Coordinates of C-alpha atoms in Angstrom, one line a residue:
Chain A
X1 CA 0.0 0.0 0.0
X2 CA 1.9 3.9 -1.2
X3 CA 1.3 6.3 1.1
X4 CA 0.2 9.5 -0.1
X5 CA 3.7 11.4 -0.3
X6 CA 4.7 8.2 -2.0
X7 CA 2.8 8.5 -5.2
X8 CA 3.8 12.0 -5.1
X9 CA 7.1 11.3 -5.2
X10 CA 6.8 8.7 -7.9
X11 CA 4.0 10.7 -10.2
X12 CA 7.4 13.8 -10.1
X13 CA 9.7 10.6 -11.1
X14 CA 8.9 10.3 -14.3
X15 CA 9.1 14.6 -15.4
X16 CA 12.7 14.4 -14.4
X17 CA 13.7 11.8 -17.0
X18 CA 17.4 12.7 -19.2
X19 CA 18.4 15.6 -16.4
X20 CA 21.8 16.0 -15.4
X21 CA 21.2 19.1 -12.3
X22 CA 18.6 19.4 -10.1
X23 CA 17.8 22.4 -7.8
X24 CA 15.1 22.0 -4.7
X25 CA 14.0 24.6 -2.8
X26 CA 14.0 24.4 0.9
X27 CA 11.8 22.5 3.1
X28 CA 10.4 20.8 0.1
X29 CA 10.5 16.9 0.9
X30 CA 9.0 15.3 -1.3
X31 CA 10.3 17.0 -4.1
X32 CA 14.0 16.5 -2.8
X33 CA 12.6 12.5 -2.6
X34 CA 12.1 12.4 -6.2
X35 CA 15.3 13.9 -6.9
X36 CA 17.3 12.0 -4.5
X37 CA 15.4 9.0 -6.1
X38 CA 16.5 9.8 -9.6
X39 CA 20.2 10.6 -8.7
X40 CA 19.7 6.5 -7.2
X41 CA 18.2 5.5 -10.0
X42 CA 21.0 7.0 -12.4
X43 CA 24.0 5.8 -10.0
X44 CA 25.1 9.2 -9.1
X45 CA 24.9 10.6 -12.8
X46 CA 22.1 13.0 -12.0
X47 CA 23.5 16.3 -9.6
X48 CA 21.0 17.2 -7.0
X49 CA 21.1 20.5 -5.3
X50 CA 19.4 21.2 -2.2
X51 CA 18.9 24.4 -1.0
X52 CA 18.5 25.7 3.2
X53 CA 20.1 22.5 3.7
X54 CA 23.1 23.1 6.3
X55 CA 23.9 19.3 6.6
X56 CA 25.5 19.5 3.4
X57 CA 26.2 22.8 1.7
X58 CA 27.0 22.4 -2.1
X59 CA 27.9 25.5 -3.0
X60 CA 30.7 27.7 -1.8
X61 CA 30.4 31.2 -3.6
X62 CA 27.4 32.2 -1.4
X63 CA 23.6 33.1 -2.1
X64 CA 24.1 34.1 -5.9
X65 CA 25.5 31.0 -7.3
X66 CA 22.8 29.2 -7.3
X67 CA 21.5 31.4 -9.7
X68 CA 24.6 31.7 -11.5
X69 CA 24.4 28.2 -12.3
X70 CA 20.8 28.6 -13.5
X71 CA 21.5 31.7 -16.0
X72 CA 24.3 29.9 -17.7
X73 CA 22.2 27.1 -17.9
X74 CA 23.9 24.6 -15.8
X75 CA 20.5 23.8 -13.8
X76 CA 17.9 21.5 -16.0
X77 CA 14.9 21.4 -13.0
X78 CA 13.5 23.4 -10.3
X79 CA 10.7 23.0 -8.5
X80 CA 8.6 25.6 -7.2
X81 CA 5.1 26.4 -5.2
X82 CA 2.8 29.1 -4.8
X83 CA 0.1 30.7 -2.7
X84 CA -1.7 30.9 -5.4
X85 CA -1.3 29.5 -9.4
X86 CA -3.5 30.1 -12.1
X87 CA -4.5 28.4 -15.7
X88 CA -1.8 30.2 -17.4
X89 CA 1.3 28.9 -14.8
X90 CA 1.2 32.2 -13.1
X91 CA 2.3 31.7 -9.6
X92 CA 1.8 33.9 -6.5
X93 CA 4.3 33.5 -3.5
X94 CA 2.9 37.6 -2.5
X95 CA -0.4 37.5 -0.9
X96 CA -4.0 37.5 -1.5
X97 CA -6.1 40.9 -1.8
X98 CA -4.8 44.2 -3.3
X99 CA -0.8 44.7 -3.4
X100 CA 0.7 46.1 -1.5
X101 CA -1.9 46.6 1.4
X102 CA -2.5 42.5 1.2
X103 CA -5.0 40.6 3.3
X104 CA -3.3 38.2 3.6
X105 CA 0.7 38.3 3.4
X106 CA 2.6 35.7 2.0
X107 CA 7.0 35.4 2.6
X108 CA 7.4 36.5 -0.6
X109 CA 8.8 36.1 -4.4
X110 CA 12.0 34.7 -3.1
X111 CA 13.9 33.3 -6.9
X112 CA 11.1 32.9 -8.6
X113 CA 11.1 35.6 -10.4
X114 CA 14.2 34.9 -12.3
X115 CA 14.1 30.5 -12.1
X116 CA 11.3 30.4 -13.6
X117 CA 12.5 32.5 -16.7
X118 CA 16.1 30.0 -17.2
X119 CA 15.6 26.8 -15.8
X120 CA 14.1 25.2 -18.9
X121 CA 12.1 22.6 -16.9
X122 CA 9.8 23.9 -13.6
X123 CA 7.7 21.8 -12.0
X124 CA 4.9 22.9 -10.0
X125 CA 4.8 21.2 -7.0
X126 CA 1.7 22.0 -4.3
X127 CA -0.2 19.3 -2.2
X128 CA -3.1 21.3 -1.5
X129 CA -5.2 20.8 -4.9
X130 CA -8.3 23.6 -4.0
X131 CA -9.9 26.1 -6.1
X132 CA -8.1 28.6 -2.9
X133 CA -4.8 27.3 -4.3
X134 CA -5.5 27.1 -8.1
X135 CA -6.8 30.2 -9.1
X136 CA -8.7 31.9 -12.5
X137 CA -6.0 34.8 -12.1
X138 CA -3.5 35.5 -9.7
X139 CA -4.1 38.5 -7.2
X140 CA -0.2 39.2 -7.7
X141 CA 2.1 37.5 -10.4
X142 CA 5.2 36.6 -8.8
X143 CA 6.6 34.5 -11.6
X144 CA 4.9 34.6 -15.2
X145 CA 3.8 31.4 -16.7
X146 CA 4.5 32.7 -20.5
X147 CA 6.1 35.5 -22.3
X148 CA 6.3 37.3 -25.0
X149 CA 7.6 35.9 -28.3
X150 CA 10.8 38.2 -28.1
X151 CA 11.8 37.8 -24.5
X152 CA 14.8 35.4 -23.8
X153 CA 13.3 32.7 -22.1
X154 CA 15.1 29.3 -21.9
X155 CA 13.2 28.4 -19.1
X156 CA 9.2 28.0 -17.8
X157 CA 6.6 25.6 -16.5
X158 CA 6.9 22.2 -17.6
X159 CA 4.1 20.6 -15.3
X160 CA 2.2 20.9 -12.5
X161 CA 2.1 17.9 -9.5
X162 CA -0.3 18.0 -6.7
X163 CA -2.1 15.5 -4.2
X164 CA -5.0 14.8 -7.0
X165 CA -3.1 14.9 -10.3
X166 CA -0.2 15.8 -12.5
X167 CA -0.7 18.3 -15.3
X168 CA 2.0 19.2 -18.1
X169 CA 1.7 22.6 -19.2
X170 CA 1.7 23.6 -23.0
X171 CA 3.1 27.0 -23.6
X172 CA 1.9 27.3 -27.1
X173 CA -1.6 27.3 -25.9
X174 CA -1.0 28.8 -22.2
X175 CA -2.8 26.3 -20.4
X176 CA -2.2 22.8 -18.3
X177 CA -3.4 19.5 -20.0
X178 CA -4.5 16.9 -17.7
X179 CA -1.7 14.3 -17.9
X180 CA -3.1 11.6 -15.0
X181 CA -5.0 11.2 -11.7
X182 CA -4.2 9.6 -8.8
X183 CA -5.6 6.5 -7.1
X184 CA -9.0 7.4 -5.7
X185 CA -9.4 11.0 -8.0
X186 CA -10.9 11.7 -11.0
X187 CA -11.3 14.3 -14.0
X188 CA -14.4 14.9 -11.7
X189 CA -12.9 15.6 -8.6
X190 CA -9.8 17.5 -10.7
X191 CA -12.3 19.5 -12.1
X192 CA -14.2 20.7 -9.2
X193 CA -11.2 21.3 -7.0
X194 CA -9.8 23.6 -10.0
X195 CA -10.9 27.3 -10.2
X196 CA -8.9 28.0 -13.8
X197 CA -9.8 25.9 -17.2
X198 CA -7.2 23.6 -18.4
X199 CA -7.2 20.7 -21.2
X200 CA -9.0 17.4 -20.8
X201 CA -8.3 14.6 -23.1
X202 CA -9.9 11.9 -23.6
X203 CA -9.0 8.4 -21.3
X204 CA -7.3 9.8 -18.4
X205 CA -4.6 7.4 -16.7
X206 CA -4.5 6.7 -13.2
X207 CA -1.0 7.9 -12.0
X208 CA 1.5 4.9 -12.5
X209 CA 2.5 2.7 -9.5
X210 CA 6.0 2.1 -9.2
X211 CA 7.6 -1.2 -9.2
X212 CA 8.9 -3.5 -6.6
X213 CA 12.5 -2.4 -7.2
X214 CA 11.8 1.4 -7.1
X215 CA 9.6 1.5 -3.9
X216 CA 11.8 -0.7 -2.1
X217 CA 14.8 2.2 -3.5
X218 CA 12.8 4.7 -2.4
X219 CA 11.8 3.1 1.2
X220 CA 16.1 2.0 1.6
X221 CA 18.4 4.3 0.4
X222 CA 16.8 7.0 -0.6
X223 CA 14.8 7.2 2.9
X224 CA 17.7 7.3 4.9
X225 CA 19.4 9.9 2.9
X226 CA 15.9 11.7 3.6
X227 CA 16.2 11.5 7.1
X228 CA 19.5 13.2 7.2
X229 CA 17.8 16.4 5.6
X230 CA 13.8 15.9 6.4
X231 CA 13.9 13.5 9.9
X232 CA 10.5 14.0 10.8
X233 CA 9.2 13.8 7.3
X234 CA 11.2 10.4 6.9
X235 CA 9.4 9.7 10.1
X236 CA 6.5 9.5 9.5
X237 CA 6.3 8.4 6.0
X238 CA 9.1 5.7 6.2
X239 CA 9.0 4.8 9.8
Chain B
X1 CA 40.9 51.3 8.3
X2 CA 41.4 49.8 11.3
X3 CA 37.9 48.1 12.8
X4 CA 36.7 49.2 16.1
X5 CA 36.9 46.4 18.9
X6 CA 33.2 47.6 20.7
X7 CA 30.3 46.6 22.5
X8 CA 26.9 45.8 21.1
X9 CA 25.8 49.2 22.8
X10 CA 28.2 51.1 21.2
X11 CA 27.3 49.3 17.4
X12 CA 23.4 50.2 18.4
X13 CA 24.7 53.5 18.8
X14 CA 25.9 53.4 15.4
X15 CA 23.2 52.8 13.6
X16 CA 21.4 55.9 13.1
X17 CA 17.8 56.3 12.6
X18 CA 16.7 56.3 8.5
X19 CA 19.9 54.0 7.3
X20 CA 19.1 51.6 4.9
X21 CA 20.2 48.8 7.5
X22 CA 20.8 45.1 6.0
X23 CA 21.2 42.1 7.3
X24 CA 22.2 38.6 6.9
X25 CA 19.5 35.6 6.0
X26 CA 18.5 33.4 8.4
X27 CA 18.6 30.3 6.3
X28 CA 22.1 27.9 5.6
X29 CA 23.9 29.0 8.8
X30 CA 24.5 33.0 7.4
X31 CA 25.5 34.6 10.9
X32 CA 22.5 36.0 12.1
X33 CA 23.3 39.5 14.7
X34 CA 20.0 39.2 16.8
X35 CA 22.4 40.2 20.2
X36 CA 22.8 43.3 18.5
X37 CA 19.0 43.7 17.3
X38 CA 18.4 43.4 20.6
X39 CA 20.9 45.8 21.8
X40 CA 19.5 47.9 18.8
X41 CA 15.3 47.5 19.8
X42 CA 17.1 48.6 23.6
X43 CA 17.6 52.7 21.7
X44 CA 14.4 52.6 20.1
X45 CA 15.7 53.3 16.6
X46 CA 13.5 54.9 14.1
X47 CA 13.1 55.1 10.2
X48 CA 14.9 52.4 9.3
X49 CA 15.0 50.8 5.7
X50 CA 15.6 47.3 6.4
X51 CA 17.7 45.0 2.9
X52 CA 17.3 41.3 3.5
X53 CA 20.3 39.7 1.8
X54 CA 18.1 38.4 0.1
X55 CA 15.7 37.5 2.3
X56 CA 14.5 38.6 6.2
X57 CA 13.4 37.0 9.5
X58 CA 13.1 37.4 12.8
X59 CA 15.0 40.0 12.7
X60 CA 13.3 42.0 10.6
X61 CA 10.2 40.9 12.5
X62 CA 11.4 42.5 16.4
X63 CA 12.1 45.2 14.7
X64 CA 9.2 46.2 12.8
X65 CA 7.5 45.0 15.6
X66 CA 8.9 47.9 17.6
X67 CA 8.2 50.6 15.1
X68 CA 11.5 50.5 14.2
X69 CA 11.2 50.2 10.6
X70 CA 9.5 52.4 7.3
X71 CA 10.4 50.5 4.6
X72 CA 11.7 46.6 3.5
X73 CA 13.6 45.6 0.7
X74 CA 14.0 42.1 -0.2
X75 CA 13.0 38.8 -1.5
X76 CA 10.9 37.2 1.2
X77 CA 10.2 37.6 4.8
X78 CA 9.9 34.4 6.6
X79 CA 10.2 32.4 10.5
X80 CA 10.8 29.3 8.0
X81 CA 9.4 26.3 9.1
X82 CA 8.0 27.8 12.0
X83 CA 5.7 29.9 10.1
X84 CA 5.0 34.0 8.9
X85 CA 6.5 36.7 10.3
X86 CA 3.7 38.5 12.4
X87 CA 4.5 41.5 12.9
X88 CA 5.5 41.9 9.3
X89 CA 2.2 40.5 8.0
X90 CA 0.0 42.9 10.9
X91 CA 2.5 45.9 9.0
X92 CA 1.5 44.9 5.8
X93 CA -2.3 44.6 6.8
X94 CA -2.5 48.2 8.3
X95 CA 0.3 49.9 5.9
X96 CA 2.9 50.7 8.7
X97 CA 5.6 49.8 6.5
X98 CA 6.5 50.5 2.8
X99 CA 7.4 47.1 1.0
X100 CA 9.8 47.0 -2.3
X101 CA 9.5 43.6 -3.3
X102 CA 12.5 42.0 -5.3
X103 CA 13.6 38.4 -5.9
X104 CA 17.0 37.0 -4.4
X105 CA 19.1 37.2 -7.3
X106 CA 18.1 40.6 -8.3
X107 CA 19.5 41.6 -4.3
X108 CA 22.7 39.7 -5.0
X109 CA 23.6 41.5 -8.4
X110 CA 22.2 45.0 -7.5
X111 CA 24.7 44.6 -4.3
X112 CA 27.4 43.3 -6.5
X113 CA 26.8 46.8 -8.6
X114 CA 28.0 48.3 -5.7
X115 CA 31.1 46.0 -4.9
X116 CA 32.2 47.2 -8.5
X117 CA 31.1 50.5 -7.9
X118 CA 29.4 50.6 -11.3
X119 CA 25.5 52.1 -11.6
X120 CA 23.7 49.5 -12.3
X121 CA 23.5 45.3 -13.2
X122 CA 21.5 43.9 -15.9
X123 CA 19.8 40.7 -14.9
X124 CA 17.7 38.2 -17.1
X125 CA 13.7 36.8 -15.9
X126 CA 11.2 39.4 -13.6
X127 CA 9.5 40.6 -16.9
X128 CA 5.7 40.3 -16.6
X129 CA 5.6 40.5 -13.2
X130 CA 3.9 42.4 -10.5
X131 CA 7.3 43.0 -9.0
X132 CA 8.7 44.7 -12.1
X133 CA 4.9 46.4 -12.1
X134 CA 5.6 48.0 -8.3
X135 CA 9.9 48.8 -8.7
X136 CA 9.6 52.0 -10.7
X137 CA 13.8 51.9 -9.8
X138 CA 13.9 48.7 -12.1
X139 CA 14.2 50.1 -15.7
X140 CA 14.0 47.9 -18.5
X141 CA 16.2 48.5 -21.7
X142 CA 17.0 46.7 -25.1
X143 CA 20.5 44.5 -25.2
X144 CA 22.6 47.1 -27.1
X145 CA 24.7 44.0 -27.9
X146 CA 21.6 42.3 -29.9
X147 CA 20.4 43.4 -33.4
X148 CA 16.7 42.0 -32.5
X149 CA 14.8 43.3 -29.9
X150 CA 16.0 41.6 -26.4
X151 CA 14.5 43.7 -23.3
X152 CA 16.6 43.3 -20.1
X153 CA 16.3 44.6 -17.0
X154 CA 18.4 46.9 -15.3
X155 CA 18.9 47.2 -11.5
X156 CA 20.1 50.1 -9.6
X157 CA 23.3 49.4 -7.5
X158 CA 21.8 48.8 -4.1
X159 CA 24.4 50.5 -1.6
X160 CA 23.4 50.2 2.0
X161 CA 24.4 52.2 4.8
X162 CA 25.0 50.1 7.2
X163 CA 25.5 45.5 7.2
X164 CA 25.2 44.0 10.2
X165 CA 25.9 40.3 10.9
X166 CA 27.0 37.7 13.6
X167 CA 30.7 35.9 12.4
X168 CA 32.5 32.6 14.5
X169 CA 35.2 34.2 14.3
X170 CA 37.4 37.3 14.2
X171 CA 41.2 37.9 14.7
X172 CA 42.9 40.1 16.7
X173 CA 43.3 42.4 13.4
X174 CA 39.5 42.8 13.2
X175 CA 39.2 40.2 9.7
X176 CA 35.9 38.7 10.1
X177 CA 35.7 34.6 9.2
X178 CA 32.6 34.2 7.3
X179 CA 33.6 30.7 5.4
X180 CA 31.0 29.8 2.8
X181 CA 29.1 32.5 3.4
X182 CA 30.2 34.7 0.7
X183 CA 26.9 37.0 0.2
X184 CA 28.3 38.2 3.5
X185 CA 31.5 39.2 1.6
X186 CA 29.2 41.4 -1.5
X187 CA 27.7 43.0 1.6
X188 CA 30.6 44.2 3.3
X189 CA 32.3 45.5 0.0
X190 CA 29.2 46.7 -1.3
X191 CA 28.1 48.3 2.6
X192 CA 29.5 51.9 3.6
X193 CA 29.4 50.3 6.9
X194 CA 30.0 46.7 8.3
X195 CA 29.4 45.9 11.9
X196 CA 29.9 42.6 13.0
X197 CA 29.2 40.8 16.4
X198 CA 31.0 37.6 17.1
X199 CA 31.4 34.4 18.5
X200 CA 35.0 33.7 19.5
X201 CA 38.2 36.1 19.5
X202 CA 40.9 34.0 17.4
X203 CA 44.7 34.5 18.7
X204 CA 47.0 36.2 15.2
X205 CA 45.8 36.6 11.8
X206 CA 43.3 34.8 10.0
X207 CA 44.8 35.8 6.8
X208 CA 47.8 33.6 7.8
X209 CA 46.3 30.1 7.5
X210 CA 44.9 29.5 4.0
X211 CA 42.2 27.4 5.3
X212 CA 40.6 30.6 7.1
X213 CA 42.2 33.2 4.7
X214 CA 39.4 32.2 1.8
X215 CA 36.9 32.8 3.7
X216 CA 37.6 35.7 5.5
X217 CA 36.6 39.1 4.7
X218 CA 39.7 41.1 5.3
X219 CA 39.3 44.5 7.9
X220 CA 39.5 46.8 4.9
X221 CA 35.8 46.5 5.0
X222 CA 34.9 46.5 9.0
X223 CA 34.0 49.5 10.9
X224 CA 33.5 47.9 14.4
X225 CA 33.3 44.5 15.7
X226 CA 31.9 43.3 19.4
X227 CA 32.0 40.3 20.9
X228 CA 28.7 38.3 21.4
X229 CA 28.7 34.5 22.6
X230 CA 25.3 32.5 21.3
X231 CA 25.0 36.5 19.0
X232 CA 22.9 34.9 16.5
X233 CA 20.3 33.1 19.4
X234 CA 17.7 31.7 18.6
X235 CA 19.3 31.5 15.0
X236 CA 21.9 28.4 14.4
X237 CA 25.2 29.1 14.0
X238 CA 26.6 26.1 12.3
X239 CA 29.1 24.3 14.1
X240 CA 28.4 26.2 17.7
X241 CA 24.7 25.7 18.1
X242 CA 21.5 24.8 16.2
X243 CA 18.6 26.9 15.6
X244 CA 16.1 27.0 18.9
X245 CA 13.1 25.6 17.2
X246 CA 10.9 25.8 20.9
X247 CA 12.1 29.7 20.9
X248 CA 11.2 30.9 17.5
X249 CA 7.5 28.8 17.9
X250 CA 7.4 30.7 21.0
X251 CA 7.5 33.5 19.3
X252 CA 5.5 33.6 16.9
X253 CA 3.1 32.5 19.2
X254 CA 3.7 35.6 21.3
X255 CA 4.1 37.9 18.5
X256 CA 0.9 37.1 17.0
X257 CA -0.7 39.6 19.2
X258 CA 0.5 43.5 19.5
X259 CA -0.1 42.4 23.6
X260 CA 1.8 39.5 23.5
X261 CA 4.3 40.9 21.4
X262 CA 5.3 43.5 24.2
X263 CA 5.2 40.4 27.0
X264 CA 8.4 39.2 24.6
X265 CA 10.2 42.1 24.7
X266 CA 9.9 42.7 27.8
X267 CA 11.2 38.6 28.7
X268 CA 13.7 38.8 25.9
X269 CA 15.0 42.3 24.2
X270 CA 14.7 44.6 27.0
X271 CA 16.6 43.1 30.0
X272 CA 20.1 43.6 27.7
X273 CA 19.5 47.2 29.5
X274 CA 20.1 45.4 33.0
X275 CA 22.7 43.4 31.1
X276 CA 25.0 45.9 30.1

């Protein structure tokens, strides 16, 4: 039987397949499971960075060089959240009501604003899949989803993971496409937890279980190098 | 320039009211100066214009909690994983405080203008946002290096008045050991002030031993330095003590009213005055 962060961390698998560097954010677990997974899975090939994380500090030219790194290129993933996100990848890490006199304040834009623009694959990563979270329009754009033709832009949303589904996002038509739901949702219950508009084909999947080999990867190795960073979240979802 | 060897007091003292003031993140072990925020809240500063480098906590929280503070520059403000800042977010609410929003790398390069002492640093991403929308200082231009048209933005160079930050260690010629640390280094050159409290007093030069000399920002740069053991409490200073997690809950379950707010202070900031 997965547990819930499981089949998060193995419906984010799959979107960081043929990448060489990948950044996570602090306090993001889950997504630093899926990374750590994939760096497993490749026998150290892949490079993960994780970020707030003073057990092991991988870079030594201070707060800038992670974006350094992600300007010249040299980061393929990212993963980021928002307060808010809306149909056309907007994100919101501001606040809610009218800037700047918000209602309700969030920490702020922190390097969004500029990760989101080079690292050519961002996933979207938010548990909480609510129309509150997943907005028609942003109250404050943080990060924009798309940009102008002419605007250097090597980077953007590639998809969007949360506890019901997993969405890829198509730039070409500004909007997410359902890609699969997880055990025990449906388009149904995508749809009415989902206050923007967003693609629907026909015959959605049920998000892919794992196999023996992986989830016993994930629940060794890859859980004890969780604990070292995470403890309490290895906890509880690895025992 | 030889750096002062001072008390906290005396490094409150000289801070005056309206610098742009900025301090060091609370995340990754950056040496936090709370001692000194403490000794600071203890004068009742006024004006200030807080920079987070790039990002602001609990320090920034005391002391816009005190009225200290008229305006905040940076990326974020955040307790981490023990929550919001409250007293920023009640600011926010009633409009105490002026916010200029940026994102961390646009603080990194526009203090790195200022290390070079050139006007400005162009910097890649932020178009189409509500940042760029609210930073009438952030001018966007075409690449005069590109034939097509390639906007850019351009960022002031961001020259504070005053840095203030907790080190592990500093010698007896007032270099300041900051190890991987380096957005501590842009801030001292780019500062026209550094004050820094620290943790231990180390016996010669740190510029003598290679392993410190690389990461040690060299006196050039310090105006005054005052020893403070456990200076960055409740913060974590790695390799000397972790961050109090109990403490920081604490308060922002204080802080989260004006009331209990004061009831902090008064356990916390303002005995220093019986202190010292």
């Amino acid at each position: 039987m997965l547990k819930v962060e499981e089949t998060l961390i193995f419906s984010i698998l799959p979107l960081l397949q043929g990448i060489k560097h990948v950044a996570v954010g602090a306090s993001s677990p889950i997504p630093a499971a899926a990374a750590m997974l994939m760096r497993e899975r490749s026998k150290g090939q892949v490079r993960v960075s994780i970020l707030g994380n003073t057990e092991r500090y991988t870079f030594t030219d201070g707060g800038r060089e992670l974006f350094d790194l992600a300007g010249q290129g040299r980061i393929d993933a990212f993963f980021l959240s928002g307060g808010q996100i809306d149909g056309e990848a907007n994100v919101n890490l501001v606040g809610i009501g009218d800037y700047p006199q918000m209602s309700v304040r969030f920490p702020g834009s922190f390097g969004s604003a500029y990760l989101y623009y080079v690292v050519p694959r961002v996933i979207l990563f938010r548990e909480e899949h609510t129309p509150r979270v997943f907005v028609d329009k942003v109250d404050f754009i943080s990060a924009a989803g798309v940009s102008e033709p002419h605007v250097h832009r090597p980077g953007g949303p590639y998809a969007l993971v949360t506890g019901r589904c997993v969405m890829k996002f198509n730039s070409t038509k500004r909007c997410f496409v359902l890609a699969s739901v997880h055990p025990g949702e449906s388009v149904q219950s995508v749809q009415k937890n989902t206050g923007f508009e967003f693609i629907c084909p026909d015959n959605i999947p049920e998000t892919p279980l794992p196999n023996i080999d992986l989830l016993n990867c994930l629940r060794g190795s890859v859980a004890d190098q969780l604990a070292a960073i995470y403890p309490a979240f290895a906890a509880r979802v690895f025992g | 320039m030889t750096p002062v060897f001072t008390s906290l007091n005396d490094i409150a003292e000289s801070i005056p009211d309206g610098s742009k003031l900025a301090l060091a993140p609370e995340y990754n072990g950056c040496g936090c100066a709370l001692a000194v925020v403490r000794a600071l809240i203890n004068r009742s500063p006024k004006d200030l214009h807080l920079i987070g480098v790039p990002a602001l906590g609990l320090q920034a929280d005391l002391l816009i909690g005190t009225n200290a503070v008229s305006k905040v520059e940076c990326a974020a403000v955040t307790l981490g994983e023990e929550g919001l800042a409250p007293r920023f977010s009640e600011a926010i609410k009633t409009g105490d405080i002026k916010i200029l929003d940026a994102t961390c790398p646009a603080i990194h390069g526009a203090l790195q203008a200022s290390e070079k002492g050139v006007p400005f640093m162009p910097m890649r991403g932020i178009l189409g946002t509500d940042l760029l929308n609210n930073r009438p200082d952030w001018t966007v231009m075409e690449n005069p290096f590109h034939q097509s048209n390639d906007p850019i933005i351009l960022l002031p160079a961001l020259k504070p008045d005053v840095a203030l930050f907790h080190s592990p260690l500093v010698d007896e010629e007032g270099n300041v050991w900051i190890g991987v640390h380096k957005e501590l280094m842009t801030l001292a050159h780019a500062s026209s002030e550094t004050f820094v409290s620290y943790e231990r007093f180390y016996q010669g030069s740190l510029l003598d031993d290679e392993k410190y000399a690389a990461g040690t920002i060299p006196s050039t740069y310090i105006t005054g330095v005052a020893e403070a053991e456990r200076g960055a409490w409740p913060i974590a200073l790695p390799n000397h003590y972790v961050r109090d997690v109990r403490h920081i809950r604490k308060y922002c379950e204080m802080a989260s009213s004006a009331t209990g707010f004061q009831n902090y202070l008064v356990e916390y900031v303002y005995p220093r005055i019986v202190e010292t």
